[in-house]
C-alpha cells in the first residue's frame, strides 16, 4: 500500500465539496491504490463549520478503505499543512445575471491569503488547482504570492468546458462521446473561452469534415459551451456542482497520469499569442505525475486567432482590474 497523500480542499462544505469529497476518498481522483488524508477547510462561520462536521460524518459513514484521516479547520495554516494537493474550491458562486468576473473583487482576496499560506506550509511537491471563480485570475493571484512554489504548480480548471464541448460535438454528430477527441479549451473560463473545434477529431476524422455546418461550429456551438454555466444557473437556481466536481476529478486524474492530454489553465509562456502574465486554458501533456508540458504545435486559422485574441484581452483586463492583489 502506498503512503497516504494529503489533499486540502477549501469550501469543503459547499455544493461542489459535497460531490467532490466522495470522489477523492473513493479513489476516483488519485487511483484505487492511493490512500488519502482529507484536510477540509471552511470559512470561519459557525454555520459552515457545523455543515462541515455533517459532511465529515457522512464520509465516515461511507467507510472508504482509502480514507485514512479527516482534518477539519477554518485555519488555512492547519488545512494546507504538508498538503500534496490543494484544491481551491471555496469562493462565492455567481447568481443569475452575473458574469464570473463580477466576483473578482470579493473572491480575489481569498486567493491572496491562500497563495501565501500554501507557499509557506504545503508539501515540497504541492500542486494547486483552482476552481473558485473567476478561476484563471484567482489562480494568477494565488501564484503571485508564492516564492517557493513555481508558477507551473498553480493550475485552474477549464476541464468542465472541455467536457461540455466534447458532449455538444458528440450530440451534433450523433456519435458516442468517446469518439470525440482532441477538443481543447483556450483562454478564460468565461463566455470568451475558445473550444478549438478545428483540431478536434470525431471517430478519427477531422471534426469539421464530420460536422460540415461551420455556421453551427462558429456560432451556437461556441455559444452553448461558453454560456453553459449561466444556463445551469438559470435552470437550477444554483451553479453547476456535480459536473464541476467531476471535472476537477478529471483535471487532477489527468495531471497525475503520465501521457494524458487535456485542457488546463496554466501560466502562459506566450504560446498561441497569450500574454505571458495571464493564466490561460490550453492543451497540455502530463510528463511525470503533477507536471506537464504545453502542447504548442496546433496551427490556428484567422477565426481561431481572433477568438484567442478576444479571450486573451479579457484575461489582460481582469489582470489590470486586480493589479493591487498581484505581488
Ligand atoms: P458554495 O457557495 O456552495 O460553496 C462555497 C463554499 O466555500 C461555502 O461553503 C463557503 O463557506 C466556502 N468558503 C468561502 N470562503 C472561503 C474561504 N476563504 N476558505 C474556505 N472556504 C470558504 O459554492 P460552490 O457551488 O461549491 O462553488 C464554489 C466556487 O466554484 C464558486 O466560485 C463557483 O463559481 C465556482 N465554480 C467554478 C467552476 C469552474 O469550472 N471553474 C465550476 C463550478 C463552480
Ligand atoms: C460553470 O461554468 O458552471 C461555473 O463556472 C459556474 C458559473 O458561474 O458558471
Coordinates of C-alpha atoms and ligand atoms in Angstrom, one line a residue:
X1 CA 0.0 0.0 0.0
X2 CA 1.3 3.5 -0.9
X3 CA 1.6 6.0 2.0
X4 CA -1.3 8.5 2.1
X5 CA -1.2 11.8 0.4
X6 CA -2.7 14.9 1.9
X7 CA -5.4 16.6 -0.1
X8 CA -6.6 20.0 1.1
X9 CA -10.0 21.2 -0.1
X10 CA -11.4 24.6 0.5
X11 CA -15.1 25.3 0.5
X12 CA -15.5 21.7 1.6
X13 CA -19.0 22.1 3.0
X14 CA -20.2 23.8 -0.2
X15 CA -22.1 22.4 -3.1
X16 CA -19.1 21.3 -5.1
X17 CA -17.4 20.0 -2.0
X18 CA -20.3 17.7 -1.3
X19 CA -20.0 16.0 -4.7
X20 CA -16.2 16.2 -4.7
X21 CA -15.1 14.7 -1.4
X22 CA -16.5 11.2 -2.0
X23 CA -14.8 11.1 -5.4
X24 CA -11.5 11.8 -3.8
X25 CA -12.0 9.4 -0.9
X26 CA -13.2 6.6 -3.2
X27 CA -10.1 6.7 -5.3
X28 CA -11.5 8.3 -8.5
X29 CA -9.1 11.2 -8.3
X30 CA -5.8 9.6 -7.3
X31 CA -6.4 5.9 -8.2
X32 CA -7.6 2.8 -6.4
X33 CA -4.3 2.2 -4.6
X34 CA -3.6 5.7 -3.3
X35 CA -4.8 6.4 0.3
X36 CA -5.7 10.0 1.2
X37 CA -6.0 12.2 4.2
X38 CA -8.6 14.9 3.6
X39 CA -7.8 18.4 5.0
X40 CA -11.1 20.2 4.9
X41 CA -11.0 24.0 5.1
X42 CA -14.1 26.1 5.5
X43 CA -14.9 29.8 6.2
X44 CA -14.7 30.7 9.9
X45 CA -18.5 30.8 10.3
X46 CA -20.5 28.6 12.7
X47 CA -22.9 27.5 10.0
X48 CA -20.2 26.5 7.6
X49 CA -18.2 24.6 10.2
X50 CA -21.3 22.9 11.5
X51 CA -22.2 21.8 8.0
X52 CA -18.6 20.6 7.6
X53 CA -19.0 18.3 10.6
X54 CA -22.0 16.8 8.9
X55 CA -20.0 16.2 5.7
X56 CA -17.2 14.5 7.7
X57 CA -19.8 12.3 9.4
X58 CA -21.1 11.2 6.0
X59 CA -17.6 10.5 4.8
X60 CA -17.1 8.3 7.9
X61 CA -20.3 6.5 7.1
X62 CA -19.1 5.7 3.6
X63 CA -16.3 3.5 5.1
X64 CA -14.0 4.3 2.3
X65 CA -11.0 2.0 2.6
X66 CA -8.6 4.6 1.1
X67 CA -9.6 7.4 3.5
X68 CA -7.0 7.5 6.3
X69 CA -8.0 10.7 8.1
X70 CA -10.0 13.8 8.1
X71 CA -8.9 17.2 9.3
X72 CA -11.5 20.0 9.7
X73 CA -10.5 23.6 10.1
X74 CA -11.1 27.2 9.3
X75 CA -7.4 28.0 9.7
X76 CA -5.6 27.7 6.3
X77 CA -2.2 27.2 8.1
X78 CA -3.6 24.0 9.5
X79 CA -5.6 23.0 6.4
X80 CA -2.7 23.4 3.9
X81 CA 0.0 22.0 6.2
X82 CA 2.0 19.4 4.3
X83 CA -0.7 19.2 1.6
X84 CA 0.4 17.5 -1.6
X85 CA -2.6 18.8 -3.4
X86 CA -4.5 22.0 -2.6
X87 CA -7.9 22.1 -4.3
X88 CA -9.2 25.7 -4.1
X89 CA -13.0 25.5 -4.4
X90 CA -14.1 27.8 -1.6
X91 CA -15.4 31.1 -3.0
X92 CA -18.7 32.8 -3.7
X93 CA -20.6 31.5 -6.8
X94 CA -22.3 33.9 -9.2
X95 CA -26.0 34.3 -9.3
X96 CA -28.4 34.9 -12.2
X97 CA -27.4 37.8 -14.4
X98 CA -23.8 38.0 -13.2
X99 CA -20.7 37.2 -15.1
X100 CA -17.9 35.3 -13.3
X101 CA -15.6 38.4 -13.5
X102 CA -18.2 40.2 -11.3
X103 CA -16.9 38.0 -8.4
X104 CA -13.3 39.2 -8.8
X105 CA -13.1 41.8 -6.0
X106 CA -14.9 39.6 -3.5
X107 CA -13.2 36.3 -4.3
X108 CA -9.8 37.6 -5.3
X109 CA -8.8 38.5 -1.8
X110 CA -9.4 34.9 -0.6
X111 CA -6.6 33.8 -3.0
X112 CA -4.1 36.3 -1.7
X113 CA -4.1 34.7 1.7
X114 CA -4.4 31.1 0.5
X115 CA -1.5 31.6 -2.0
X116 CA 0.7 32.9 0.8
X117 CA -0.1 30.2 3.2
X118 CA 0.2 27.3 0.7
X119 CA 3.6 28.6 -0.2
X120 CA 4.6 28.7 3.5
X121 CA 3.2 25.4 4.7
X122 CA 2.3 22.9 1.9
X123 CA 4.5 20.0 1.0
X124 CA 7.5 20.4 -1.2
X125 CA 5.7 18.7 -4.1
X126 CA 2.5 20.7 -3.6
X127 CA 0.2 21.2 -6.6
X128 CA -2.7 23.7 -6.6
X129 CA -5.9 23.5 -8.7
X130 CA -8.3 26.5 -8.6
X131 CA -12.0 26.1 -9.2
X132 CA -13.4 29.2 -7.4
X133 CA -14.4 31.8 -9.9
X134 CA -13.1 33.7 -11.8
X135 CA -10.8 30.7 -11.8
X136 CA -8.0 31.8 -14.2
X137 CA -7.4 35.2 -12.4
X138 CA -7.8 33.8 -8.9
X139 CA -5.1 31.2 -9.8
X140 CA -2.9 34.0 -11.0
X141 CA -3.4 35.9 -7.8
X142 CA -2.6 32.9 -5.7
X143 CA 0.5 32.0 -7.7
X144 CA 1.8 35.6 -7.5
X145 CA 2.0 35.2 -3.7
X146 CA 4.3 32.2 -3.9
X147 CA 8.1 32.4 -3.6
X148 CA 8.9 28.8 -3.0
X149 CA 6.4 27.1 -5.3
X150 CA 6.9 27.9 -9.0
X151 CA 4.0 29.2 -11.2
X152 CA 3.6 25.9 -13.0
X153 CA 2.4 24.4 -9.7
X154 CA -0.7 26.5 -10.0
X155 CA -3.4 25.5 -12.5
X156 CA -7.0 26.5 -12.9
X157 CA -9.9 24.4 -14.2
X158 CA -11.2 24.6 -17.7
X159 CA -12.0 20.8 -17.8
X160 CA -15.7 21.4 -17.3
X161 CA -15.6 23.4 -20.5
X162 CA -13.7 20.7 -22.3
X163 CA -16.2 18.1 -21.2
X164 CA -19.1 20.3 -22.2
X165 CA -17.6 20.8 -25.6
X166 CA -17.0 17.1 -26.1
X167 CA -20.6 16.3 -25.4
X168 CA -22.0 19.0 -27.7
X169 CA -19.9 17.8 -30.6
X170 CA -20.9 14.2 -30.0
X171 CA -24.6 15.1 -29.9
X172 CA -24.4 17.2 -33.1
X173 CA -22.5 14.4 -34.9
X174 CA -24.8 11.7 -33.5
X175 CA -21.9 9.6 -32.2
X176 CA -20.9 8.2 -28.8
X177 CA -18.9 10.9 -26.9
X178 CA -15.9 8.6 -26.7
X179 CA -15.5 9.1 -30.4
X180 CA -14.7 12.8 -29.9
X181 CA -11.1 13.6 -29.1
X182 CA -8.7 16.5 -29.0
X183 CA -11.2 19.2 -28.2
X184 CA -9.2 21.7 -26.2
X185 CA -10.2 24.9 -24.4
X186 CA -8.1 28.1 -24.9
X187 CA -8.3 31.1 -22.7
X188 CA -10.6 32.2 -19.9
X189 CA -13.2 30.2 -18.1
X190 CA -15.8 32.7 -19.3
X191 CA -18.0 33.1 -22.4
X192 CA -14.9 34.2 -24.3
X193 CA -13.3 30.8 -24.0
X194 CA -12.4 29.2 -27.3
X195 CA -13.1 25.4 -27.8
X196 CA -10.9 24.8 -30.8
X197 CA -13.1 22.6 -32.9
X198 CA -10.8 22.7 -35.9
X199 CA -8.3 20.4 -34.1
X200 CA -10.9 18.0 -32.7
X201 CA -11.5 14.6 -34.3
X202 CA -14.6 12.5 -34.4
X203 CA -14.2 8.8 -35.0
X204 CA -10.7 9.6 -36.2
X205 CA -11.7 12.2 -38.8
X206 CA -11.4 15.9 -38.5
X207 CA -14.5 17.2 -36.7
X208 CA -15.0 19.8 -39.4
X209 CA -15.3 17.0 -42.0
X210 CA -17.9 15.2 -39.9
X211 CA -19.8 18.4 -38.8
X212 CA -19.8 20.4 -42.0
X213 CA -22.1 23.1 -40.7
X214 CA -19.4 25.7 -40.0
X215 CA -22.0 28.3 -39.0
X216 CA -23.1 26.0 -36.2
X217 CA -19.5 25.4 -35.1
X218 CA -18.7 29.1 -35.1
X219 CA -22.0 30.2 -33.6
X220 CA -24.3 28.0 -31.5
X221 CA -21.6 25.5 -30.5
X222 CA -19.3 28.2 -29.1
X223 CA -22.3 30.0 -27.5
X224 CA -23.6 26.9 -25.9
X225 CA -20.3 25.9 -24.3
X226 CA -19.4 29.4 -23.3
X227 CA -22.7 30.1 -21.7
X228 CA -23.4 26.7 -20.2
X229 CA -22.7 27.8 -16.7
X230 CA -25.3 30.6 -16.9
X231 CA -27.8 28.1 -18.5
X232 CA -27.4 25.8 -15.5
X233 CA -27.7 28.7 -13.0
X234 CA -30.9 29.7 -14.8
X235 CA -32.3 26.2 -14.7
X236 CA -31.2 25.0 -11.3
X237 CA -31.1 28.3 -9.4
X238 CA -27.6 27.4 -8.3
X239 CA -24.3 27.0 -10.1
X240 CA -23.1 23.7 -11.5
X241 CA -21.8 21.4 -8.8
X242 CA -21.8 17.7 -9.7
X243 CA -20.3 18.4 -13.1
X244 CA -17.8 20.8 -11.6
X245 CA -16.7 18.2 -9.0
X246 CA -16.5 15.6 -11.8
X247 CA -14.4 18.0 -14.0
X248 CA -12.0 18.6 -11.1
X249 CA -11.7 14.9 -10.6
X250 CA -10.8 14.6 -14.3
X251 CA -8.4 17.6 -14.1
X252 CA -6.3 16.1 -11.3
X253 CA -6.6 12.5 -12.6
X254 CA -5.2 13.6 -15.9
X255 CA -2.5 15.6 -14.2
X256 CA -1.3 12.5 -12.3
X257 CA -1.4 10.3 -15.3
X258 CA 1.7 10.5 -17.5
X259 CA 0.9 10.9 -21.2
X260 CA -2.6 12.2 -20.6
X261 CA -3.5 15.1 -22.9
X262 CA -6.2 17.6 -21.7
X263 CA -7.0 21.3 -21.2
X264 CA -6.0 23.2 -18.1
X265 CA -5.4 26.8 -17.5
X266 CA -1.7 27.5 -16.9
X267 CA 0.7 30.4 -16.8
X268 CA 1.1 31.4 -20.4
X269 CA 4.6 31.2 -21.8
X270 CA 3.4 33.2 -24.8
X271 CA 2.2 30.2 -26.7
X272 CA -0.8 30.8 -29.0
X273 CA -0.2 34.6 -28.5
X274 CA -1.4 34.7 -24.9
X275 CA 0.1 37.4 -22.7
X276 CA 2.9 35.7 -20.7
X277 CA 1.4 37.2 -17.4
X278 CA -2.0 35.6 -17.6
X279 CA -3.3 32.1 -16.8
X280 CA -4.9 30.7 -20.0
X281 CA -6.6 27.4 -20.9
X282 CA -4.5 25.4 -23.4
X283 CA -3.7 21.8 -24.2
X284 CA -1.1 20.1 -22.0
X285 CA 0.5 16.7 -21.8
X286 CA 1.3 15.2 -18.4
X287 CA 5.0 14.3 -18.2
X288 CA 5.5 13.0 -14.7
X289 CA 2.7 12.9 -12.0
X290 CA 1.7 16.5 -11.3
X291 CA 4.0 18.0 -14.1
X292 CA 3.1 18.8 -17.7
X293 CA 4.3 20.4 -20.9
X294 CA 2.2 22.8 -23.0
X295 CA 1.4 21.4 -26.4
X296 CA 2.3 24.2 -28.8
X297 CA 2.0 22.6 -32.2
X298 CA -1.6 23.5 -33.1
X299 CA -1.8 25.9 -36.0
X300 CA -4.6 28.5 -35.6
X301 CA -6.6 29.9 -38.6
X302 CA -7.8 33.5 -38.7
X303 CA -11.1 32.7 -36.9
X304 CA -9.3 30.9 -34.1
X305 CA -6.7 33.7 -33.8
X306 CA -9.5 36.3 -33.4
X307 CA -11.2 34.3 -30.7
X308 CA -7.9 33.8 -28.9
X309 CA -7.2 37.5 -29.1
X310 CA -10.6 38.3 -27.5
X311 CA -10.2 35.9 -24.6
X312 CA -6.6 37.0 -24.1
X313 CA -7.8 40.6 -23.9
X314 CA -10.4 39.7 -21.3
X315 CA -7.7 38.0 -19.2
X316 CA -5.5 41.0 -19.5
X317 CA -8.4 43.3 -18.4
X318 CA -9.0 41.0 -15.4
X319 CA -5.4 41.2 -14.5
X320 CA -5.4 45.0 -14.6
X321 CA -8.6 45.1 -12.5
X322 CA -6.9 43.2 -9.7
X323 CA -3.5 44.7 -10.1
X324 CA -3.3 45.6 -6.4
X325 CA -3.8 42.0 -5.5
X326 CA -0.9 40.7 -7.5
X327 CA 2.5 40.6 -5.9
Ligands
LIG1 P1 -21.0 27.2 -2.4 O1 -21.4 28.5 -2.0 O2 -22.0 26.1 -2.4 O3 -19.7 26.7 -1.6 C1 -18.6 27.5 -1.4 C2 -18.1 27.2 0.0 O4 -16.9 27.9 0.1 C3 -19.0 27.6 1.1 O5 -19.2 26.5 2.0 C4 -18.2 28.7 1.8 O6 -18.4 28.8 3.2 C5 -16.8 28.3 1.5 N1 -15.8 29.4 1.6 C6 -16.0 30.7 1.3 N2 -14.8 31.4 1.5 C7 -13.9 30.5 2.0 C8 -12.6 30.6 2.4 N3 -11.9 31.8 2.4 N4 -12.0 29.5 2.8 C9 -12.6 28.3 2.8 N5 -13.9 28.1 2.4 C10 -14.5 29.2 2.0 O7 -20.3 27.3 -3.9 P2 -20.0 26.1 -4.9 O8 -21.2 25.9 -5.8 O9 -19.4 25.0 -4.3 O10 -18.9 26.9 -5.9 C11 -17.7 27.3 -5.4 C12 -16.9 28.1 -6.4 O11 -16.6 27.3 -7.6 C13 -17.7 29.3 -6.9 O12 -16.8 30.4 -7.1 C14 -18.2 28.9 -8.3 O13 -18.5 30.0 -9.1 C15 -17.0 28.1 -8.7 N6 -17.2 27.1 -9.8 C16 -16.2 27.0 -10.8 C17 -16.4 26.2 -11.8 C18 -15.3 26.0 -12.9 O14 -15.5 25.4 -13.9 N7 -14.1 26.6 -12.7 C19 -17.5 25.4 -11.9 C20 -18.5 25.5 -11.0 C21 -18.3 26.4 -9.9
LIG2 C1 -19.7 26.9 -14.5 O1 -19.1 27.1 -15.6 O2 -20.7 26.2 -14.5 C2 -19.2 27.6 -13.3 O3 -18.1 28.4 -13.6 C3 -20.3 28.3 -12.6 C4 -20.7 29.6 -13.3 O4 -20.8 30.6 -12.6 O5 -21.0 29.5 -14.5

